[in-house]
PDB file of C-alpha atoms in Angstrom:
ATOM      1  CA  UNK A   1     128.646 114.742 142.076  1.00 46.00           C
ATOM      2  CA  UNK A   2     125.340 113.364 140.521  1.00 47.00           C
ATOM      3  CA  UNK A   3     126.414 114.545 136.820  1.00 44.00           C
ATOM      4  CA  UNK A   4     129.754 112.391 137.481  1.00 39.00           C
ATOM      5  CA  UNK A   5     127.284 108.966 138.507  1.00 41.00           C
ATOM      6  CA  UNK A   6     125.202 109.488 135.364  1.00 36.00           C
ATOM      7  CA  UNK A   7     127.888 109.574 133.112  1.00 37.00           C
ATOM      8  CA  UNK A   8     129.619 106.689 135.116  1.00 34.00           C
ATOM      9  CA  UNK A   9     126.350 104.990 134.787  1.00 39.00           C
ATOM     10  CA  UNK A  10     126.177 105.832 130.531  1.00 34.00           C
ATOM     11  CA  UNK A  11     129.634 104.661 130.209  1.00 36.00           C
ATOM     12  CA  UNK A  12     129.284 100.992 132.443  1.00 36.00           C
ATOM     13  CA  UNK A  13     125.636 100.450 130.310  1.00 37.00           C
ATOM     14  CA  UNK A  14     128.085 101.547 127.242  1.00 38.00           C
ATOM     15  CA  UNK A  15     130.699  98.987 127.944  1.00 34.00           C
ATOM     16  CA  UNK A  16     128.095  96.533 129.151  1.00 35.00           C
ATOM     17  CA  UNK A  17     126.102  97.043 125.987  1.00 33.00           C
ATOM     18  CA  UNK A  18     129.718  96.757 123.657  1.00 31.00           C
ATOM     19  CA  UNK A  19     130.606  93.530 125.802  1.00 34.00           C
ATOM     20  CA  UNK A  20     126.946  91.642 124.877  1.00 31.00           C
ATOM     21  CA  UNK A  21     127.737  92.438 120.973  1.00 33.00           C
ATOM     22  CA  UNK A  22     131.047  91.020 121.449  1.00 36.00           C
ATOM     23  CA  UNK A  23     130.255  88.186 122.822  1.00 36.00           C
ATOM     24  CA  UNK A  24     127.282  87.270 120.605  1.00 36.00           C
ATOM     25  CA  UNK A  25     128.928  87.990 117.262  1.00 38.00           C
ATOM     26  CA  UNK A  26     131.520  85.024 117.927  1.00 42.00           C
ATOM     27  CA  UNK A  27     128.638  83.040 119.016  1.00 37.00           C
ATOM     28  CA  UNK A  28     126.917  83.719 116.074  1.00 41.00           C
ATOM     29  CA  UNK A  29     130.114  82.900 113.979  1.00 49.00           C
ATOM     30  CA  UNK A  30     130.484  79.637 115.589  1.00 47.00           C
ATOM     31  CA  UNK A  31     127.339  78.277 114.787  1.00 50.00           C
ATOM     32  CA  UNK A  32     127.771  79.083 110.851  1.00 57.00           C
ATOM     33  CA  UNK A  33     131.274  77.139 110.519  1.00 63.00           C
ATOM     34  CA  UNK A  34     129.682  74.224 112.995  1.00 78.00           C
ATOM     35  CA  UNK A  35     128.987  71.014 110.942  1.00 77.00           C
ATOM     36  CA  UNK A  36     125.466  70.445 112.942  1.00 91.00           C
ATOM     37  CA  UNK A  37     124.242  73.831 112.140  1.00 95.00           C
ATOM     38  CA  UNK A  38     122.708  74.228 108.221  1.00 96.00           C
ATOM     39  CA  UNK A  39     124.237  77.523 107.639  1.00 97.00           C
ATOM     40  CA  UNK A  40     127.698  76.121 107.815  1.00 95.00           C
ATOM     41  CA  UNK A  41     128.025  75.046 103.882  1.00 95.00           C
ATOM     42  CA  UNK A  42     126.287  78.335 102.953  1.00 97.00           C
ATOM     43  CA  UNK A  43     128.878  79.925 105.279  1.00 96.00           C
ATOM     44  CA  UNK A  44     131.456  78.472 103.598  1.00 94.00           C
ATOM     45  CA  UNK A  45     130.374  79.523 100.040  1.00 96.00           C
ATOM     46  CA  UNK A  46     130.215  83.146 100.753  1.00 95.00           C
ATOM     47  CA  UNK A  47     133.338  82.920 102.803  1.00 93.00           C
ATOM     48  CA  UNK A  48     134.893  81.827  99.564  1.00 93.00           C
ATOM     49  CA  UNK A  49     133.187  84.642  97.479  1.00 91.00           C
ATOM     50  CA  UNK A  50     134.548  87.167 100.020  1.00 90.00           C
ATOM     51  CA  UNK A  51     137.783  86.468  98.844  1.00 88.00           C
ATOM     52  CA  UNK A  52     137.594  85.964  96.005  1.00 87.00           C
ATOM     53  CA  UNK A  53     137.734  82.284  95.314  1.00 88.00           C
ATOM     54  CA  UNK A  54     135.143  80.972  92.952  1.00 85.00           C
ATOM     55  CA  UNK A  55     132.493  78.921  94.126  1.00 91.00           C
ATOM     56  CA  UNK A  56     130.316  75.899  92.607  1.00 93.00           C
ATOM     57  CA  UNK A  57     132.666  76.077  89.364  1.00 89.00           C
ATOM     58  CA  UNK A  58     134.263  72.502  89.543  1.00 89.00           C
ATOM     59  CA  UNK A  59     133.239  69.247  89.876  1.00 91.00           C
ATOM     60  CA  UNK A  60     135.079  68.469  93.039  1.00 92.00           C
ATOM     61  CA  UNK A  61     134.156  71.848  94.467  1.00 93.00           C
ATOM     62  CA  UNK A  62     130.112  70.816  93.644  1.00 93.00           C
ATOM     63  CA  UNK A  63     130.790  67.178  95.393  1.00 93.00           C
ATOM     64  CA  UNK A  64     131.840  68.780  98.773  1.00 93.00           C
ATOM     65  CA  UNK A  65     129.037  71.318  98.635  1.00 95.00           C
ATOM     66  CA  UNK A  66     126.228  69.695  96.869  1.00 97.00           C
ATOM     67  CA  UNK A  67     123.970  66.912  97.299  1.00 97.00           C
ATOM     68  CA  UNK A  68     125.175  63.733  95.458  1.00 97.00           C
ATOM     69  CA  UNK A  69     121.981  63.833  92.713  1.00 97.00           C
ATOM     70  CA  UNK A  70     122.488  68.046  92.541  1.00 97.00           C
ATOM     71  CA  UNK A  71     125.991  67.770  91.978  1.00 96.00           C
ATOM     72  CA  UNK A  72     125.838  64.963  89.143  1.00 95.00           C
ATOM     73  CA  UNK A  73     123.239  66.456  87.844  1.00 95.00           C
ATOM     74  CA  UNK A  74     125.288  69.451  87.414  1.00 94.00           C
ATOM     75  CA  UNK A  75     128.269  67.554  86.373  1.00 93.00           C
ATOM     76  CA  UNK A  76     126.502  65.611  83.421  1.00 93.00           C
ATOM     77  CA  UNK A  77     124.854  68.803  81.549  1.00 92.00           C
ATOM     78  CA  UNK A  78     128.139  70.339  82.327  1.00 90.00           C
ATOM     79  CA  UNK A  79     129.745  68.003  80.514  1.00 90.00           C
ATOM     80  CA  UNK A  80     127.245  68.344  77.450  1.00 88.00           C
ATOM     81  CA  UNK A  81     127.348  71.991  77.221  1.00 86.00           C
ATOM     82  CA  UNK A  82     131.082  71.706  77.124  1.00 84.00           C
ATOM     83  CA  UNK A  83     131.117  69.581  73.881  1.00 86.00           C
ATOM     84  CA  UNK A  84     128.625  72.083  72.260  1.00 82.00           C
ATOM     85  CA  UNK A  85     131.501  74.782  73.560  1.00 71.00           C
ATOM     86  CA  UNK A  86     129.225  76.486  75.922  1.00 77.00           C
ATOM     87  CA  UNK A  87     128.609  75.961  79.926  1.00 76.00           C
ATOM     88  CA  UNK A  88     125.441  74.824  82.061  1.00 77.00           C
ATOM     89  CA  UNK A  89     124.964  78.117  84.247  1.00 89.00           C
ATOM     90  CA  UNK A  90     125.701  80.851  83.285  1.00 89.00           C
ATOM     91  CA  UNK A  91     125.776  82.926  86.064  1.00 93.00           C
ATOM     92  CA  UNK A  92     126.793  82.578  89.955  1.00 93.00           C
ATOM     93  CA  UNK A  93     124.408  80.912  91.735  1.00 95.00           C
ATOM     94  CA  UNK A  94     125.660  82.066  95.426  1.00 95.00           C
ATOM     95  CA  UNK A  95     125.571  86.066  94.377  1.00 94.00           C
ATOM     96  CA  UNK A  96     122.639  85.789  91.969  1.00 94.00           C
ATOM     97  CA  UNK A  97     124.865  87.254  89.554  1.00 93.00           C
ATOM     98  CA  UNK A  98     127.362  87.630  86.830  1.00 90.00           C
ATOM     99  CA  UNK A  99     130.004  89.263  88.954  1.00 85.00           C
ATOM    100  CA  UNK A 100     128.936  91.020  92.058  1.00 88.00           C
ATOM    101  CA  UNK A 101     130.960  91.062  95.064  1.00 88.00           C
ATOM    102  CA  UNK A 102     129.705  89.803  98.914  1.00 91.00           C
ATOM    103  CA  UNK A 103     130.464  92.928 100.585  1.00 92.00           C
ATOM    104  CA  UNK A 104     128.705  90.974 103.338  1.00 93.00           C
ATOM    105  CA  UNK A 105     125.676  89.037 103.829  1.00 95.00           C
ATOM    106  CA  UNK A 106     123.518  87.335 106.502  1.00 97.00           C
ATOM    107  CA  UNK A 107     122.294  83.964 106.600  1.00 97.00           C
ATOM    108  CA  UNK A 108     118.363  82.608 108.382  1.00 97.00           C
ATOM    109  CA  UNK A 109     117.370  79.773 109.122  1.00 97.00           C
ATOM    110  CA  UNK A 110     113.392  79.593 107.555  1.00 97.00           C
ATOM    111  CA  UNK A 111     112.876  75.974 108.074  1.00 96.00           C
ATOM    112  CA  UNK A 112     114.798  72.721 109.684  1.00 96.00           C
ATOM    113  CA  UNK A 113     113.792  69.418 110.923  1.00 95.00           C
ATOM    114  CA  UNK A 114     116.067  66.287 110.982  1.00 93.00           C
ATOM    115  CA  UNK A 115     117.208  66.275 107.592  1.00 96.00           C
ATOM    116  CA  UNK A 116     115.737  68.962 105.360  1.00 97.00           C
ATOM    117  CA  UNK A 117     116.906  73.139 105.850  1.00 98.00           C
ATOM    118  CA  UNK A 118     116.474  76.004 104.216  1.00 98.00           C
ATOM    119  CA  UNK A 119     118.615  78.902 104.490  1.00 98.00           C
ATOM    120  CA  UNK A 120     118.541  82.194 103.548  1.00 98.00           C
ATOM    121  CA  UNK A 121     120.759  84.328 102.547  1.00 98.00           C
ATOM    122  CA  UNK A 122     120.894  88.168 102.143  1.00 97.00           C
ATOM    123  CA  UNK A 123     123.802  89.629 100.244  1.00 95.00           C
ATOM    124  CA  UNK A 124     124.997  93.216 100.077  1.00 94.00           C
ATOM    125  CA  UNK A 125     126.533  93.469  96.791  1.00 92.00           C
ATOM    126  CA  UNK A 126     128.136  96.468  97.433  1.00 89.00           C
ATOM    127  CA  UNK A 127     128.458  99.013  95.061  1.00 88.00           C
ATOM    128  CA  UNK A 128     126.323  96.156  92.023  1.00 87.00           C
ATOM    129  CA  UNK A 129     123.200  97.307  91.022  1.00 89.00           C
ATOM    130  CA  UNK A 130     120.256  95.704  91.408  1.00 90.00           C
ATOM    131  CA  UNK A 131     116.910  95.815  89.644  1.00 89.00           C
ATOM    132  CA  UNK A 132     115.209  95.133  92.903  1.00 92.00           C
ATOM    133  CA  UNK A 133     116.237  94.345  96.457  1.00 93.00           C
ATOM    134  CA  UNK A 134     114.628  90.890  96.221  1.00 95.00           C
ATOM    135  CA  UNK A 135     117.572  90.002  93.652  1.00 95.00           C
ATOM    136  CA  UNK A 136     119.881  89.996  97.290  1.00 95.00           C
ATOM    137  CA  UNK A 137     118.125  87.137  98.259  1.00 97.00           C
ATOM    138  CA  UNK A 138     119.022  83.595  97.743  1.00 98.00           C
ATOM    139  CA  UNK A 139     117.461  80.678  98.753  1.00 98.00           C
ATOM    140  CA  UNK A 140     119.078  76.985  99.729  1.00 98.00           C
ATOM    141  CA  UNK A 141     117.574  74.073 100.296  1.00 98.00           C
ATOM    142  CA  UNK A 142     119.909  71.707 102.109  1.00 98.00           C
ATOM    143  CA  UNK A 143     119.289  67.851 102.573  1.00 97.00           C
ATOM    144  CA  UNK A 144     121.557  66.030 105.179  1.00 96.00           C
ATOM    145  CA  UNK A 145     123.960  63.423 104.051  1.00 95.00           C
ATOM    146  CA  UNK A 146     126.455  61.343 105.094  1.00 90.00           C
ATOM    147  CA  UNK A 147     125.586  63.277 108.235  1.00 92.00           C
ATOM    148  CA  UNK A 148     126.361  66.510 107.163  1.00 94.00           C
ATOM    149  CA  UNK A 149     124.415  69.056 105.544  1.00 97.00           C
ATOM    150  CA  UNK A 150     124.685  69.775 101.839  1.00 97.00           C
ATOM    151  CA  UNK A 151     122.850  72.074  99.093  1.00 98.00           C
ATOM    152  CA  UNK A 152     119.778  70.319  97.172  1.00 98.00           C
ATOM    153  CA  UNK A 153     118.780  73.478  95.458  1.00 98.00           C
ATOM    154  CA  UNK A 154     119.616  77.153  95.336  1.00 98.00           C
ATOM    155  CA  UNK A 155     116.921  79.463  94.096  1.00 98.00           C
ATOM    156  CA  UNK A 156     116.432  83.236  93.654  1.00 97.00           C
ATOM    157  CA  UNK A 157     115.169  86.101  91.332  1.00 95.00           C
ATOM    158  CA  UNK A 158     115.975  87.495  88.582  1.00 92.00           C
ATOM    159  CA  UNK A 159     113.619  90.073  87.917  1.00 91.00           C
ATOM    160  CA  UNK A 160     110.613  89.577  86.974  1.00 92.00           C
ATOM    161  CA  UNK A 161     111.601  85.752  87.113  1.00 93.00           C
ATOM    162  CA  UNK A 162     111.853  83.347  89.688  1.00 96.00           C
ATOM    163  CA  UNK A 163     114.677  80.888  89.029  1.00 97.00           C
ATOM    164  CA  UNK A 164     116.124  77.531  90.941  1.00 97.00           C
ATOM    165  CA  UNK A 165     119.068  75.597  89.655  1.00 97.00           C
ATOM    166  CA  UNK A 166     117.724  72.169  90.033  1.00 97.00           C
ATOM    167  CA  UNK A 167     115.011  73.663  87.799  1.00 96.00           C
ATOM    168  CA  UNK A 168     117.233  75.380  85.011  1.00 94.00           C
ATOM    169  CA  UNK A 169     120.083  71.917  85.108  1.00 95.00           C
ATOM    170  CA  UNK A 170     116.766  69.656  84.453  1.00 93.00           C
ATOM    171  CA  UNK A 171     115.361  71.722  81.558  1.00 90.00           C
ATOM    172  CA  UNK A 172     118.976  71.589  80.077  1.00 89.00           C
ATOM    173  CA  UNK A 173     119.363  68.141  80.029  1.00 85.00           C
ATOM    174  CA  UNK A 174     115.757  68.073  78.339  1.00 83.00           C
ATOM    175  CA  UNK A 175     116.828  71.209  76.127  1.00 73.00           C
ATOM    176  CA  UNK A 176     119.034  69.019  74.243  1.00 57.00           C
TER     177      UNK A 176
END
């Protein structure tokens, strides 16, 4: 009769154990997609990589993410690489890439106070190989606007470099 309340006893810390991930991982969830939280817009951008949808590639798709300066910025050495037949960034800013897939990632905050975030994110890429492991990380910087948040800067490595995109969209519009 005691073997039967052990196991009884494994099985309700089992289910009890089960029921606290279940409830968290909604919780979780819910504070990524909620407009007060700073994760939210880098939520949303690897939501869209997930499936597939490219991210950060048009102008209005910069305006709804970006910060107002970031995303003009963006737009006007867009615009001049496009007349010399070529394009700003080369690569995908939200993977660190030139084609990996999110097979899934997790987002930190490392800093917040009223109006200045960062968050981190740490991709798996899947099957995509990587130099290093520090290539999975990406870094945002998020300002709040308009009372939401919105990216100032993304940053990461490429080994053996370090690279941001405010950095690499202001020496382009120097470059030229």
């Amino acid at each position: 009769m005691q073997g039967v309340s052990v196991i009884l006893k494994l099985c309700l810390a089992g289910l009890s154990a089960t029921a606290l991930l279940a409830l968290a991982a909604p919780a979780h969830a819910a504070a990524a997609t909620d407009p007060a939280d700073p994760r939210a817009p880098v939520a949303a951008l690897y939501a869209a990589e997930k499936s597939g949808r490219p991210t950060l590639t048009t102008p209005a798709q910069r305006d709804a993410a970006l910060t107002r300066g970031l995303a003009a910025l963006w737009d006007k050495v867009e615009a001049r690489a496009r007349r010399g037949g070529d394009v700003a960034i080369d690569f995908d800013v939200v993977t660190n890439s030139q084609g990996a897939e999110v097979k899934s990632y997790a987002l930190a905050v490392e800093r917040r106070d009223a109006n200045h975030a960062t968050v981190v994110a740490t991709v798996d890429p899947g099957d995509w190989v990587r130099q290093s492991a520090r290539e999975n990380v990406v870094t945002f910087s998020l300002l709040r606007q308009a009372g939401r948040w919105r990216v100032d800067d993304v940053s990461g490595i490429a080994e053996p470099n370090a690279w941001s995109l405010r950095d690499l969209l202001a020496r382009a519009t120097t470059a030229q």
